[in-house]
Backbone as JSON Lines, residues from 0, in Angstrom:
{"i":0,"aa":"M","n":[71.58,89.81,97.38],"ca":[72.94,90.3,97.44],"c":[73.95,89.16,97.4]}
{"i":1,"aa":"L","n":[73.82,88.23,98.38],"ca":[74.78,87.13,98.45],"c":[74.63,86.17,97.28]}
{"i":2,"aa":"N","n":[73.45,86.1,96.71],"ca":[73.26,85.2,95.59],"c":[74.12,85.59,94.4]}
{"i":3,"aa":"R","n":[74.53,86.87,94.34],"ca":[75.38,87.31,93.24],"c":[76.78,86.72,93.34]}
{"i":4,"aa":"L","n":[77.12,86.23,94.53],"ca":[78.44,85.64,94.74],"c":[78.49,84.16,94.37]}
{"i":5,"aa":"R","n":[77.39,83.65,93.84],"ca":[77.32,82.22,93.55],"c":[78.41,81.76,92.6]}
{"i":6,"aa":"G","n":[78.7,82.58,91.58],"ca":[79.75,82.22,90.63],"c":[81.1,82.11,91.31]}
{"i":7,"aa":"L","n":[81.41,83.07,92.2],"ca":[82.67,83.04,92.92],"c":[82.74,81.82,93.82]}
{"i":8,"aa":"M","n":[81.66,81.52,94.55],"ca":[81.63,80.37,95.43],"c":[81.82,79.08,94.66]}
{"i":9,"aa":"T","n":[81.26,79.02,93.46],"ca":[81.41,77.82,92.63],"c":[82.88,77.59,92.3]}
{"i":10,"aa":"R","n":[83.58,78.66,91.91],"ca":[85.0,78.52,91.57],"c":[85.82,78.12,92.79]}
{"i":11,"aa":"V","n":[85.47,78.65,93.94],"ca":[86.22,78.33,95.16],"c":[85.97,76.89,95.59]}
{"i":12,"aa":"M","n":[84.73,76.44,95.46],"ca":[84.35,75.12,95.95],"c":[84.67,73.98,94.99]}
{"i":13,"aa":"T","n":[84.88,74.28,93.73],"ca":[85.07,73.22,92.73],"c":[86.21,72.26,93.06]}
{"i":14,"aa":"P","n":[87.41,72.74,93.44],"ca":[88.49,71.78,93.76],"c":[88.12,70.83,94.9]}
{"i":15,"aa":"L","n":[87.5,71.39,95.97],"ca":[87.1,70.53,97.09],"c":[86.01,69.57,96.67]}
{"i":16,"aa":"A","n":[85.07,70.04,95.84],"ca":[84.01,69.17,95.35],"c":[84.58,67.99,94.58]}
{"i":17,"aa":"D","n":[85.57,68.24,93.74],"ca":[86.19,67.17,92.95],"c":[86.88,66.15,93.84]}
{"i":18,"aa":"V","n":[87.56,66.65,94.88],"ca":[88.25,65.74,95.81],"c":[87.24,64.83,96.51]}
{"i":19,"aa":"L","n":[86.16,65.41,97.02],"ca":[85.16,64.61,97.73],"c":[84.49,63.6,96.82]}
{"i":20,"aa":"L","n":[84.2,64.01,95.59],"ca":[83.58,63.08,94.64],"c":[84.5,61.91,94.32]}
{"i":21,"aa":"K","n":[85.79,62.18,94.19],"ca":[86.75,61.12,93.89],"c":[86.85,60.12,95.04]}
{"i":22,"aa":"R","n":[86.55,60.59,96.24],"ca":[86.6,59.71,97.41],"c":[85.26,59.05,97.7]}
{"i":23,"aa":"G","n":[84.32,59.24,96.8],"ca":[83.03,58.55,96.93],"c":[82.02,59.22,97.82]}
{"i":24,"aa":"V","n":[82.26,60.48,98.18],"ca":[81.3,61.21,99.02],"c":[80.19,61.75,98.13]}
{"i":25,"aa":"S","n":[78.95,61.54,98.53],"ca":[77.82,62.0,97.72],"c":[77.39,63.41,98.13]}
{"i":26,"aa":"P","n":[76.79,64.15,97.2],"ca":[76.26,65.48,97.55],"c":[75.25,65.43,98.69]}
{"i":27,"aa":"D","n":[74.41,64.39,98.71],"ca":[73.41,64.27,99.78],"c":[74.08,64.12,101.15]}
{"i":28,"aa":"A","n":[75.19,63.37,101.19],"ca":[75.91,63.18,102.44],"c":[76.46,64.5,102.95]}
{"i":29,"aa":"V","n":[76.95,65.33,102.04],"ca":[77.47,66.64,102.43],"c":[76.33,67.53,102.93]}
{"i":30,"aa":"T","n":[75.19,67.48,102.27],"ca":[74.03,68.27,102.7],"c":[73.61,67.89,104.12]}
{"i":31,"aa":"I","n":[73.49,66.6,104.38],"ca":[73.04,66.12,105.69],"c":[74.07,66.43,106.76]}
{"i":32,"aa":"A","n":[75.36,66.17,106.46],"ca":[76.42,66.42,107.45],"c":[76.52,67.9,107.78]}
{"i":33,"aa":"G","n":[76.42,68.76,106.76],"ca":[76.49,70.2,107.0],"c":[75.35,70.7,107.86]}
{"i":34,"aa":"T","n":[74.16,70.19,107.6],"ca":[73.0,70.61,108.39],"c":[73.13,70.14,109.83]}
{"i":35,"aa":"L","n":[73.53,68.9,110.04],"ca":[73.71,68.39,111.4],"c":[74.74,69.22,112.16]}
{"i":36,"aa":"A","n":[75.81,69.6,111.48],"ca":[76.86,70.39,112.13],"c":[76.34,71.77,112.52]}
{"i":37,"aa":"V","n":[75.57,72.4,111.64],"ca":[75.0,73.71,111.95],"c":[74.05,73.61,113.14]}
{"i":38,"aa":"V","n":[73.19,72.61,113.13],"ca":[72.21,72.43,114.21],"c":[72.92,72.21,115.55]}
{"i":39,"aa":"V","n":[73.91,71.33,115.56],"ca":[74.64,71.04,116.8],"c":[75.38,72.28,117.29]}
{"i":40,"aa":"A","n":[76.05,72.98,116.38],"ca":[76.8,74.18,116.77],"c":[75.88,75.25,117.34]}
{"i":41,"aa":"A","n":[74.74,75.46,116.69],"ca":[73.81,76.51,117.14],"c":[73.18,76.18,118.49]}
{"i":42,"aa":"L","n":[72.76,74.94,118.67],"ca":[72.05,74.58,119.9],"c":[73.0,74.22,121.05]}
{"i":43,"aa":"W","n":[74.25,73.95,120.72],"ca":[75.22,73.6,121.75],"c":[76.0,74.83,122.23]}
{"i":44,"aa":"L","n":[76.39,75.7,121.29],"ca":[77.25,76.82,121.64],"c":[76.5,78.13,121.92]}
{"i":45,"aa":"Y","n":[75.43,78.41,121.21],"ca":[74.74,79.68,121.42],"c":[74.12,79.82,122.81]}
{"i":46,"aa":"P","n":[73.34,78.84,123.3],"ca":[72.68,79.04,124.6],"c":[73.61,79.38,125.76]}
{"i":47,"aa":"P","n":[74.77,78.7,125.92],"ca":[75.65,79.05,127.05],"c":[76.45,80.33,126.82]}
{"i":48,"aa":"G","n":[76.57,80.81,125.57],"ca":[77.17,82.11,125.38],"c":[78.39,82.3,124.51]}
{"i":49,"aa":"P","n":[79.17,81.3,124.12],"ca":[80.3,81.59,123.22],"c":[79.81,81.9,121.81]}
{"i":50,"aa":"L","n":[79.26,83.11,121.64],"ca":[78.6,83.45,120.38],"c":[79.57,83.48,119.2]}
{"i":51,"aa":"L","n":[80.79,83.96,119.43],"ca":[81.74,84.05,118.32],"c":[82.13,82.66,117.83]}
{"i":52,"aa":"A","n":[82.45,81.77,118.75],"ca":[82.83,80.41,118.37],"c":[81.69,79.72,117.64]}
{"i":53,"aa":"G","n":[80.48,79.88,118.15],"ca":[79.33,79.27,117.5],"c":[79.12,79.81,116.11]}
{"i":54,"aa":"T","n":[79.26,81.13,115.95],"ca":[79.05,81.75,114.65],"c":[80.09,81.31,113.64]}
{"i":55,"aa":"L","n":[81.34,81.23,114.06],"ca":[82.41,80.81,113.15],"c":[82.18,79.38,112.67]}
{"i":56,"aa":"L","n":[81.76,78.5,113.58],"ca":[81.5,77.12,113.19],"c":[80.29,77.03,112.25]}
{"i":57,"aa":"I","n":[79.24,77.78,112.58],"ca":[78.04,77.77,111.74],"c":[78.36,78.3,110.35]}
{"i":58,"aa":"A","n":[79.12,79.4,110.29],"ca":[79.48,79.98,108.99],"c":[80.3,79.01,108.16]}
{"i":59,"aa":"A","n":[81.23,78.3,108.81],"ca":[82.06,77.34,108.09],"c":[81.22,76.2,107.52]}
{"i":60,"aa":"F","n":[80.34,75.66,108.33],"ca":[79.53,74.54,107.87],"c":[78.42,74.99,106.92]}
{"i":61,"aa":"A","n":[78.0,76.24,107.02],"ca":[76.98,76.76,106.11],"c":[77.49,76.79,104.67]}
{"i":62,"aa":"L","n":[78.8,76.8,104.51],"ca":[79.37,76.79,103.17],"c":[79.03,75.51,102.41]}
{"i":63,"aa":"T","n":[78.68,74.46,103.15],"ca":[78.29,73.22,102.48],"c":[77.02,73.4,101.67]}
{"i":64,"aa":"D","n":[76.29,74.5,101.95],"ca":[75.08,74.79,101.18],"c":[75.44,75.07,99.73]}
{"i":65,"aa":"S","n":[76.66,75.57,99.51],"ca":[77.15,75.78,98.15],"c":[77.89,74.54,97.64]}
{"i":66,"aa":"L","n":[78.61,73.9,98.55],"ca":[79.44,72.77,98.16],"c":[78.62,71.61,97.6]}
{"i":67,"aa":"D","n":[77.51,71.27,98.25],"ca":[76.73,70.13,97.77],"c":[76.16,70.38,96.37]}
{"i":68,"aa":"G","n":[75.78,71.63,96.11],"ca":[75.27,71.96,94.78],"c":[76.34,71.85,93.71]}
{"i":69,"aa":"V","n":[77.55,72.31,94.04],"ca":[78.67,72.2,93.1],"c":[78.98,70.73,92.82]}
{"i":70,"aa":"M","n":[78.96,69.92,93.88],"ca":[79.23,68.49,93.72],"c":[78.2,67.83,92.83]}
{"i":71,"aa":"A","n":[76.93,68.18,93.04],"ca":[75.86,67.58,92.24],"c":[76.01,67.93,90.77]}
{"i":72,"aa":"R","n":[76.35,69.19,90.49],"ca":[76.53,69.59,89.09],"c":[77.75,68.94,88.47]}
{"i":73,"aa":"R","n":[78.84,68.86,89.22],"ca":[80.07,68.24,88.69],"c":[79.87,66.76,88.41]}
{"i":74,"aa":"A","n":[79.05,66.12,89.23],"ca":[78.82,64.68,89.06],"c":[77.63,64.39,88.15]}
{"i":75,"aa":"G","n":[76.95,65.42,87.69],"ca":[75.77,65.21,86.86],"c":[74.62,64.59,87.62]}
{"i":76,"aa":"R","n":[74.54,64.91,88.92],"ca":[73.51,64.3,89.77],"c":[72.44,65.3,90.21]}
{"i":77,"aa":"S","n":[72.39,66.45,89.61],"ca":[71.37,67.42,89.99],"c":[69.99,66.81,89.77]}
{"i":78,"aa":"S","n":[69.15,66.9,90.79],"ca":[67.84,66.25,90.7],"c":[66.83,66.98,91.57]}
{"i":79,"aa":"S","n":[65.58,66.65,91.36],"ca":[64.52,67.22,92.19],"c":[64.68,66.78,93.64]}
{"i":80,"aa":"W","n":[65.14,65.52,93.83],"ca":[65.34,65.03,95.2],"c":[66.4,65.86,95.92]}
{"i":81,"aa":"G","n":[67.51,66.14,95.25],"ca":[68.57,66.92,95.86],"c":[68.1,68.32,96.23]}
{"i":82,"aa":"A","n":[67.33,68.93,95.34],"ca":[66.81,70.27,95.61],"c":[65.84,70.24,96.79]}
{"i":83,"aa":"F","n":[65.0,69.21,96.85],"ca":[64.04,69.07,97.95],"c":[64.77,68.86,99.27]}
{"i":84,"aa":"L","n":[65.75,67.97,99.26],"ca":[66.51,67.68,100.48],"c":[67.22,68.93,100.98]}
{"i":85,"aa":"D","n":[67.87,69.64,100.08],"ca":[68.61,70.83,100.45],"c":[67.68,71.9,101.05]}
{"i":86,"aa":"S","n":[66.56,72.13,100.39],"ca":[65.61,73.15,100.86],"c":[65.01,72.77,102.2]}
{"i":87,"aa":"T","n":[64.68,71.5,102.37],"ca":[64.08,71.05,103.62],"c":[65.06,71.17,104.79]}
{"i":88,"aa":"L","n":[66.29,70.72,104.56],"ca":[67.28,70.78,105.64],"c":[67.71,72.2,105.96]}
{"i":89,"aa":"D","n":[67.61,73.09,104.96],"ca":[67.89,74.51,105.24],"c":[66.99,75.04,106.35]}
{"i":90,"aa":"R","n":[65.75,74.58,106.35],"ca":[64.81,75.03,107.39],"c":[65.27,74.6,108.78]}
{"i":91,"aa":"F","n":[65.83,73.39,108.88],"ca":[66.34,72.92,110.16],"c":[67.5,73.78,110.63]}
{"i":92,"aa":"G","n":[68.42,74.08,109.71],"ca":[69.57,74.91,110.07],"c":[69.16,76.29,110.52]}
{"i":93,"aa":"D","n":[68.28,76.93,109.76],"ca":[67.83,78.28,110.11],"c":[67.11,78.28,111.46]}
{"i":94,"aa":"A","n":[66.25,77.28,111.66],"ca":[65.5,77.2,112.92],"c":[66.44,77.01,114.11]}
{"i":95,"aa":"A","n":[67.48,76.22,113.92],"ca":[68.43,75.98,115.01],"c":[69.17,77.26,115.38]}
{"i":96,"aa":"I","n":[69.56,78.04,114.38],"ca":[70.29,79.29,114.64],"c":[69.44,80.24,115.48]}
{"i":97,"aa":"F","n":[68.21,80.48,115.05],"ca":[67.36,81.41,115.79],"c":[66.91,80.83,117.13]}
{"i":98,"aa":"S","n":[66.73,79.51,117.19],"ca":[66.38,78.87,118.47],"c":[67.52,79.03,119.48]}
{"i":99,"aa":"G","n":[68.75,78.86,118.98],"ca":[69.91,79.05,119.86],"c":[69.98,80.46,120.41]}
{"i":100,"aa":"L","n":[69.67,81.45,119.57],"ca":[69.67,82.84,120.03],"c":[68.53,83.1,121.0]}
{"i":101,"aa":"V","n":[67.37,82.5,120.74],"ca":[66.25,82.64,121.68],"c":[66.66,82.13,123.06]}
{"i":102,"aa":"L","n":[67.29,80.96,123.1],"ca":[67.71,80.37,124.37],"c":[68.76,81.24,125.05]}
{"i":103,"aa":"W","n":[69.66,81.84,124.27],"ca":[70.68,82.69,124.86],"c":[70.08,83.96,125.45]}
{"i":104,"aa":"F","n":[69.2,84.62,124.69],"ca":[68.6,85.86,125.16],"c":[67.73,85.64,126.4]}
{"i":105,"aa":"F","n":[67.01,84.53,126.45],"ca":[66.17,84.26,127.61],"c":[66.97,83.66,128.76]}
{"i":106,"aa":"G","n":[68.24,83.34,128.51],"ca":[69.11,82.81,129.54],"c":[70.21,83.79,129.9]}
{"i":107,"aa":"R","n":[71.43,83.52,129.44],"ca":[72.56,84.35,129.81],"c":[72.47,85.75,129.22]}
{"i":108,"aa":"G","n":[71.83,85.88,128.05],"ca":[71.71,87.2,127.45],"c":[70.8,88.12,128.21]}
{"i":109,"aa":"D","n":[69.85,87.55,128.94],"ca":[68.93,88.3,129.82],"c":[68.29,89.5,129.11]}
{"i":110,"aa":"D","n":[67.66,89.22,127.96],"ca":[67.02,90.29,127.18],"c":[65.76,89.72,126.54]}
{"i":111,"aa":"T","n":[64.63,89.95,127.2],"ca":[63.37,89.37,126.72],"c":[62.91,90.0,125.4]}
{"i":112,"aa":"L","n":[63.21,91.29,125.2],"ca":[62.84,91.93,123.95],"c":[63.56,91.28,122.78]}
{"i":113,"aa":"A","n":[64.87,91.15,122.89],"ca":[65.65,90.54,121.82],"c":[65.26,89.07,121.64]}
{"i":114,"aa":"G","n":[64.96,88.39,122.75],"ca":[64.52,87.01,122.66],"c":[63.21,86.9,121.9]}
{"i":115,"aa":"G","n":[62.31,87.84,122.15],"ca":[61.04,87.85,121.42],"c":[61.24,88.11,119.94]}
{"i":116,"aa":"L","n":[62.18,89.01,119.62],"ca":[62.47,89.3,118.21],"c":[63.1,88.09,117.52]}
{"i":117,"aa":"A","n":[63.99,87.4,118.24],"ca":[64.59,86.19,117.67],"c":[63.52,85.13,117.43]}
{"i":118,"aa":"L","n":[62.56,85.04,118.34],"ca":[61.45,84.09,118.18],"c":[60.59,84.48,116.98]}
{"i":119,"aa":"A","n":[60.37,85.78,116.81],"ca":[59.6,86.25,115.65],"c":[60.32,85.9,114.34]}
{"i":120,"aa":"C","n":[61.64,86.06,114.33],"ca":[62.42,85.69,113.14],"c":[62.34,84.2,112.87]}
{"i":121,"aa":"L","n":[62.33,83.41,113.95],"ca":[62.21,81.96,113.81],"c":[60.88,81.59,113.15]}
{"i":122,"aa":"V","n":[59.8,82.18,113.63],"ca":[58.48,81.86,113.09],"c":[58.32,82.37,111.67]}
{"i":123,"aa":"L","n":[58.65,83.64,111.46],"ca":[58.5,84.23,110.13],"c":[59.43,83.59,109.11]}
{"i":124,"aa":"G","n":[60.6,83.14,109.6],"ca":[61.54,82.48,108.71],"c":[61.01,81.18,108.15]}
{"i":125,"aa":"S","n":[60.05,80.57,108.83],"ca":[59.43,79.36,108.31],"c":[58.23,79.68,107.42]}
{"i":126,"aa":"V","n":[57.59,80.82,107.68],"ca":[56.42,81.2,106.88],"c":[56.84,81.7,105.49]}
{"i":127,"aa":"V","n":[57.96,82.42,105.41],"ca":[58.42,82.97,104.13],"c":[58.58,81.88,103.07]}
{"i":128,"aa":"P","n":[59.36,80.82,103.32],"ca":[59.49,79.78,102.29],"c":[58.21,78.97,102.09]}
{"i":129,"aa":"Y","n":[57.41,78.83,103.16],"ca":[56.16,78.1,103.02],"c":[55.23,78.81,102.05]}
{"i":130,"aa":"A","n":[55.16,80.14,102.15],"ca":[54.28,80.9,101.25],"c":[54.65,80.65,99.8]}
{"i":131,"aa":"R","n":[55.95,80.64,99.53],"ca":[56.39,80.39,98.15],"c":[56.09,78.96,97.72]}
{"i":132,"aa":"A","n":[56.4,78.0,98.6],"ca":[56.17,76.6,98.26],"c":[54.68,76.31,98.04]}
{"i":133,"aa":"R","n":[53.84,76.89,98.87],"ca":[52.4,76.67,98.73],"c":[51.88,77.28,97.44]}
{"i":134,"aa":"A","n":[52.38,78.47,97.11],"ca":[51.97,79.11,95.85],"c":[52.37,78.25,94.65]}
{"i":135,"aa":"E","n":[53.6,77.74,94.68],"ca":[54.06,76.92,93.57],"c":[53.29,75.61,93.49]}
{"i":136,"aa":"G","n":[52.88,75.09,94.65],"ca":[52.07,73.88,94.66],"c":[50.7,74.09,94.05]}
{"i":137,"aa":"L","n":[50.25,75.33,94.04],"ca":[48.95,75.68,93.45],"c":[49.11,76.17,92.01]}
{"i":138,"aa":"G","n":[50.32,76.06,91.48],"ca":[50.55,76.46,90.1],"c":[50.8,77.94,89.9]}
{"i":139,"aa":"M","n":[51.16,78.65,90.98],"ca":[51.45,80.08,90.88],"c":[52.89,80.34,91.32]}
{"i":140,"aa":"T","n":[53.3,81.58,91.3],"ca":[54.66,81.94,91.73],"c":[54.59,82.97,92.85]}
{"i":141,"aa":"A","n":[55.59,82.92,93.73],"ca":[55.66,83.88,94.83],"c":[57.12,84.08,95.23]}
{"i":142,"aa":"S","n":[57.96,84.3,94.23],"ca":[59.39,84.43,94.5],"c":[59.81,85.88,94.76]}
{"i":143,"aa":"V","n":[58.86,86.72,95.18],"ca":[59.16,88.11,95.47],"c":[59.54,88.27,96.94]}
{"i":144,"aa":"G","n":[60.03,89.43,97.29],"ca":[60.3,89.7,98.7],"c":[61.63,90.36,98.93]}
{"i":145,"aa":"I","n":[61.72,91.13,100.0],"ca":[62.95,91.87,100.29],"c":[63.89,91.1,101.21]}
{"i":146,"aa":"A","n":[63.44,89.98,101.76],"ca":[64.26,89.25,102.73],"c":[64.6,87.87,102.2]}
{"i":147,"aa":"E","n":[65.65,87.77,101.39],"ca":[66.1,86.47,100.91],"c":[66.82,85.72,102.02]}
{"i":148,"aa":"R","n":[66.8,84.41,101.96],"ca":[67.39,83.59,103.02],"c":[68.86,83.9,103.23]}
{"i":149,"aa":"A","n":[69.62,84.0,102.15],"ca":[71.06,84.23,102.27],"c":[71.35,85.55,102.96]}
{"i":150,"aa":"D","n":[70.59,86.57,102.64],"ca":[70.79,87.88,103.26],"c":[70.42,87.85,104.74]}
{"i":151,"aa":"R","n":[69.32,87.17,105.07],"ca":[68.92,87.07,106.47],"c":[69.98,86.35,107.29]}
{"i":152,"aa":"L","n":[70.5,85.28,106.72],"ca":[71.51,84.49,107.43],"c":[72.79,85.29,107.62]}
{"i":153,"aa":"A","n":[73.23,85.99,106.58],"ca":[74.45,86.79,106.67],"c":[74.3,87.89,107.72]}
{"i":154,"aa":"A","n":[73.14,88.52,107.75],"ca":[72.92,89.61,108.69],"c":[72.95,89.13,110.14]}
{"i":155,"aa":"V","n":[72.24,88.05,110.43],"ca":[72.18,87.59,111.81],"c":[73.51,87.02,112.27]}
{"i":156,"aa":"L","n":[74.23,86.33,111.4],"ca":[75.53,85.77,111.79],"c":[76.56,86.87,112.0]}
{"i":157,"aa":"T","n":[76.54,87.89,111.15],"ca":[77.48,89.01,111.32],"c":[77.22,89.74,112.63]}
{"i":158,"aa":"A","n":[75.95,90.03,112.9],"ca":[75.61,90.74,114.14],"c":[75.97,89.9,115.36]}
{"i":159,"aa":"T","n":[75.71,88.59,115.28],"ca":[76.02,87.71,116.41],"c":[77.53,87.66,116.66]}
{"i":160,"aa":"A","n":[78.3,87.62,115.58],"ca":[79.76,87.6,115.73],"c":[80.26,88.9,116.36]}
{"i":161,"aa":"L","n":[79.68,90.03,115.97],"ca":[80.08,91.32,116.55],"c":[79.8,91.36,118.05]}
{"i":162,"aa":"V","n":[78.65,90.84,118.44],"ca":[78.34,90.77,119.87],"c":[79.3,89.8,120.55]}
{"i":163,"aa":"G","n":[79.66,88.74,119.85],"ca":[80.58,87.75,120.41],"c":[81.96,88.29,120.69]}
{"i":164,"aa":"I","n":[82.37,89.33,119.95],"ca":[83.7,89.91,120.2],"c":[83.64,91.08,121.18]}
{"i":165,"aa":"G","n":[82.45,91.33,121.74],"ca":[82.36,92.32,122.8],"c":[81.55,93.56,122.52]}
{"i":166,"aa":"L","n":[81.0,93.69,121.31],"ca":[80.18,94.86,121.02],"c":[78.83,94.72,121.74]}
{"i":167,"aa":"P","n":[78.12,95.83,121.93],"ca":[76.84,95.79,122.67],"c":[75.83,94.85,122.0]}
{"i":168,"aa":"S","n":[75.07,94.15,122.83],"ca":[74.07,93.22,122.3],"c":[72.94,93.96,121.6]}
{"i":169,"aa":"A","n":[72.87,95.29,121.8],"ca":[71.84,96.08,121.12],"c":[71.98,95.97,119.61]}
{"i":170,"aa":"I","n":[73.2,95.74,119.13],"ca":[73.42,95.58,117.69],"c":[72.6,94.4,117.17]}
{"i":171,"aa":"L","n":[72.68,93.29,117.88],"ca":[71.94,92.1,117.48],"c":[70.44,92.31,117.63]}
{"i":172,"aa":"T","n":[70.05,93.04,118.66],"ca":[68.62,93.33,118.86],"c":[68.06,94.11,117.68]}
{"i":173,"aa":"V","n":[68.8,95.13,117.24],"ca":[68.36,95.95,116.1],"c":[68.28,95.11,114.83]}
{"i":174,"aa":"V","n":[69.29,94.28,114.6],"ca":[69.31,93.44,113.4],"c":[68.14,92.47,113.41]}
{"i":175,"aa":"L","n":[67.88,91.86,114.55],"ca":[66.75,90.93,114.65],"c":[65.43,91.64,114.41]}
{"i":176,"aa":"G","n":[65.31,92.86,114.92],"ca":[64.09,93.64,114.68],"c":[63.9,93.93,113.21]}
{"i":177,"aa":"L","n":[64.97,94.33,112.54],"ca":[64.89,94.63,111.11],"c":[64.58,93.37,110.3]}
{"i":178,"aa":"L","n":[65.18,92.25,110.71],"ca":[64.92,90.99,110.0],"c":[63.47,90.55,110.19]}
{"i":179,"aa":"A","n":[62.95,90.73,111.39],"ca":[61.55,90.37,111.63],"c":[60.61,91.21,110.77]}
{"i":180,"aa":"I","n":[60.9,92.51,110.69],"ca":[60.08,93.4,109.86],"c":[60.19,93.02,108.39]}
{"i":181,"aa":"A","n":[61.43,92.79,107.93],"ca":[61.66,92.45,106.52],"c":[60.97,91.13,106.17]}
{"i":182,"aa":"S","n":[61.02,90.17,107.09],"ca":[60.38,88.87,106.84],"c":[58.86,89.02,106.77]}
{"i":183,"aa":"A","n":[58.31,89.83,107.67],"ca":[56.86,90.06,107.66],"c":[56.44,90.74,106.37]}
{"i":184,"aa":"I","n":[57.23,91.71,105.91],"ca":[56.93,92.39,104.65],"c":[57.0,91.4,103.49]}
{"i":185,"aa":"T","n":[57.97,90.51,103.52],"ca":[58.11,89.51,102.46],"c":[56.89,88.6,102.41]}
{"i":186,"aa":"V","n":[56.39,88.19,103.58],"ca":[55.18,87.36,103.61],"c":[54.01,88.1,102.98]}
{"i":187,"aa":"V","n":[53.85,89.36,103.34],"ca":[52.76,90.16,102.78],"c":[52.93,90.32,101.28]}
{"i":188,"aa":"Q","n":[54.16,90.57,100.82],"ca":[54.42,90.7,99.39],"c":[54.04,89.43,98.64]}
{"i":189,"aa":"R","n":[54.37,88.29,99.21],"ca":[54.07,87.02,98.54],"c":[52.56,86.74,98.54]}
{"i":190,"aa":"M","n":[51.9,87.09,99.62],"ca":[50.45,86.93,99.66],"c":[49.77,87.84,98.62]}
{"i":191,"aa":"A","n":[50.26,89.06,98.52],"ca":[49.68,90.0,97.55],"c":[49.93,89.52,96.12]}
{"i":192,"aa":"T","n":[51.11,88.97,95.88],"ca":[51.42,88.47,94.54],"c":[50.51,87.32,94.15]}
{"i":193,"aa":"V","n":[50.29,86.4,95.07],"ca":[49.4,85.27,94.8],"c":[47.96,85.77,94.61]}
{"i":194,"aa":"R","n":[47.56,86.73,95.42],"ca":[46.2,87.28,95.3],"c":[45.98,87.9,93.92]}
{"i":195,"aa":"E","n":[46.97,88.6,93.42],"ca":[46.86,89.21,92.09],"c":[46.76,88.14,91.0]}
{"i":196,"aa":"Q","n":[47.51,87.05,91.16],"ca":[47.45,85.97,90.18],"c":[46.09,85.3,90.2]}
{"i":197,"aa":"V","n":[45.53,85.13,91.4],"ca":[44.19,84.53,91.51],"c":[43.15,85.41,90.83]}
{"i":198,"aa":"R","n":[43.23,86.7,91.07],"ca":[42.3,87.65,90.45],"c":[42.44,87.65,88.94]}
{"i":199,"aa":"A","n":[43.7,87.62,88.46],"ca":[43.93,87.62,87.03],"c":[43.38,86.37,86.36]}
{"i":200,"aa":"A","n":[43.52,85.23,87.05],"ca":[43.01,83.98,86.5],"c":[41.48,83.94,86.47]}
{"i":201,"aa":"A","n":[40.88,84.65,87.43],"ca":[39.4,84.63,87.52],"c":[38.75,85.63,86.57]}
{"i":202,"aa":"S","n":[39.52,86.58,86.06],"ca":[38.94,87.62,85.21],"c":[38.9,87.19,83.74]}
């Protein structure tokens, strides 16, 4: 869903990308700085409870995920290294967000069920991209699945912001449960896809 907005994000980010490039800022620097900011915001603000402030900061810095790509294309620096760095650091950012929620639920949030669901999302969120990467490393594809990273991130941040403005925490619990289920289904879909490719190659 959110991936369809890539063209719009490119147009919005292009002026800022040009300014940063003119000042000598590299796309890699933006990738690293954005990830560090997301990690700090998630682990610093989520556990004690200002969920709205944490979410707004995370959402703002998460935009660098589009900005660094625009900068790389504008500068003609798109490379395998940039793609690897971006994908690797994305895992740190995602893990920090769900870890922050786990700490909040088991602390001030006082909800072990939701904390367990956030932990499940944390674990499954690392397995989903691993399944694809491992398949591609073996010369196969596994880009299927109902739970894309952008959609998962948008869902959890929106729900967290709603709880942050005073809505019941059950909203976030439900969203985390759905995300955990969707992520598990995505893992199974990718495993089934690879299994079919293996069978086809052996026949």
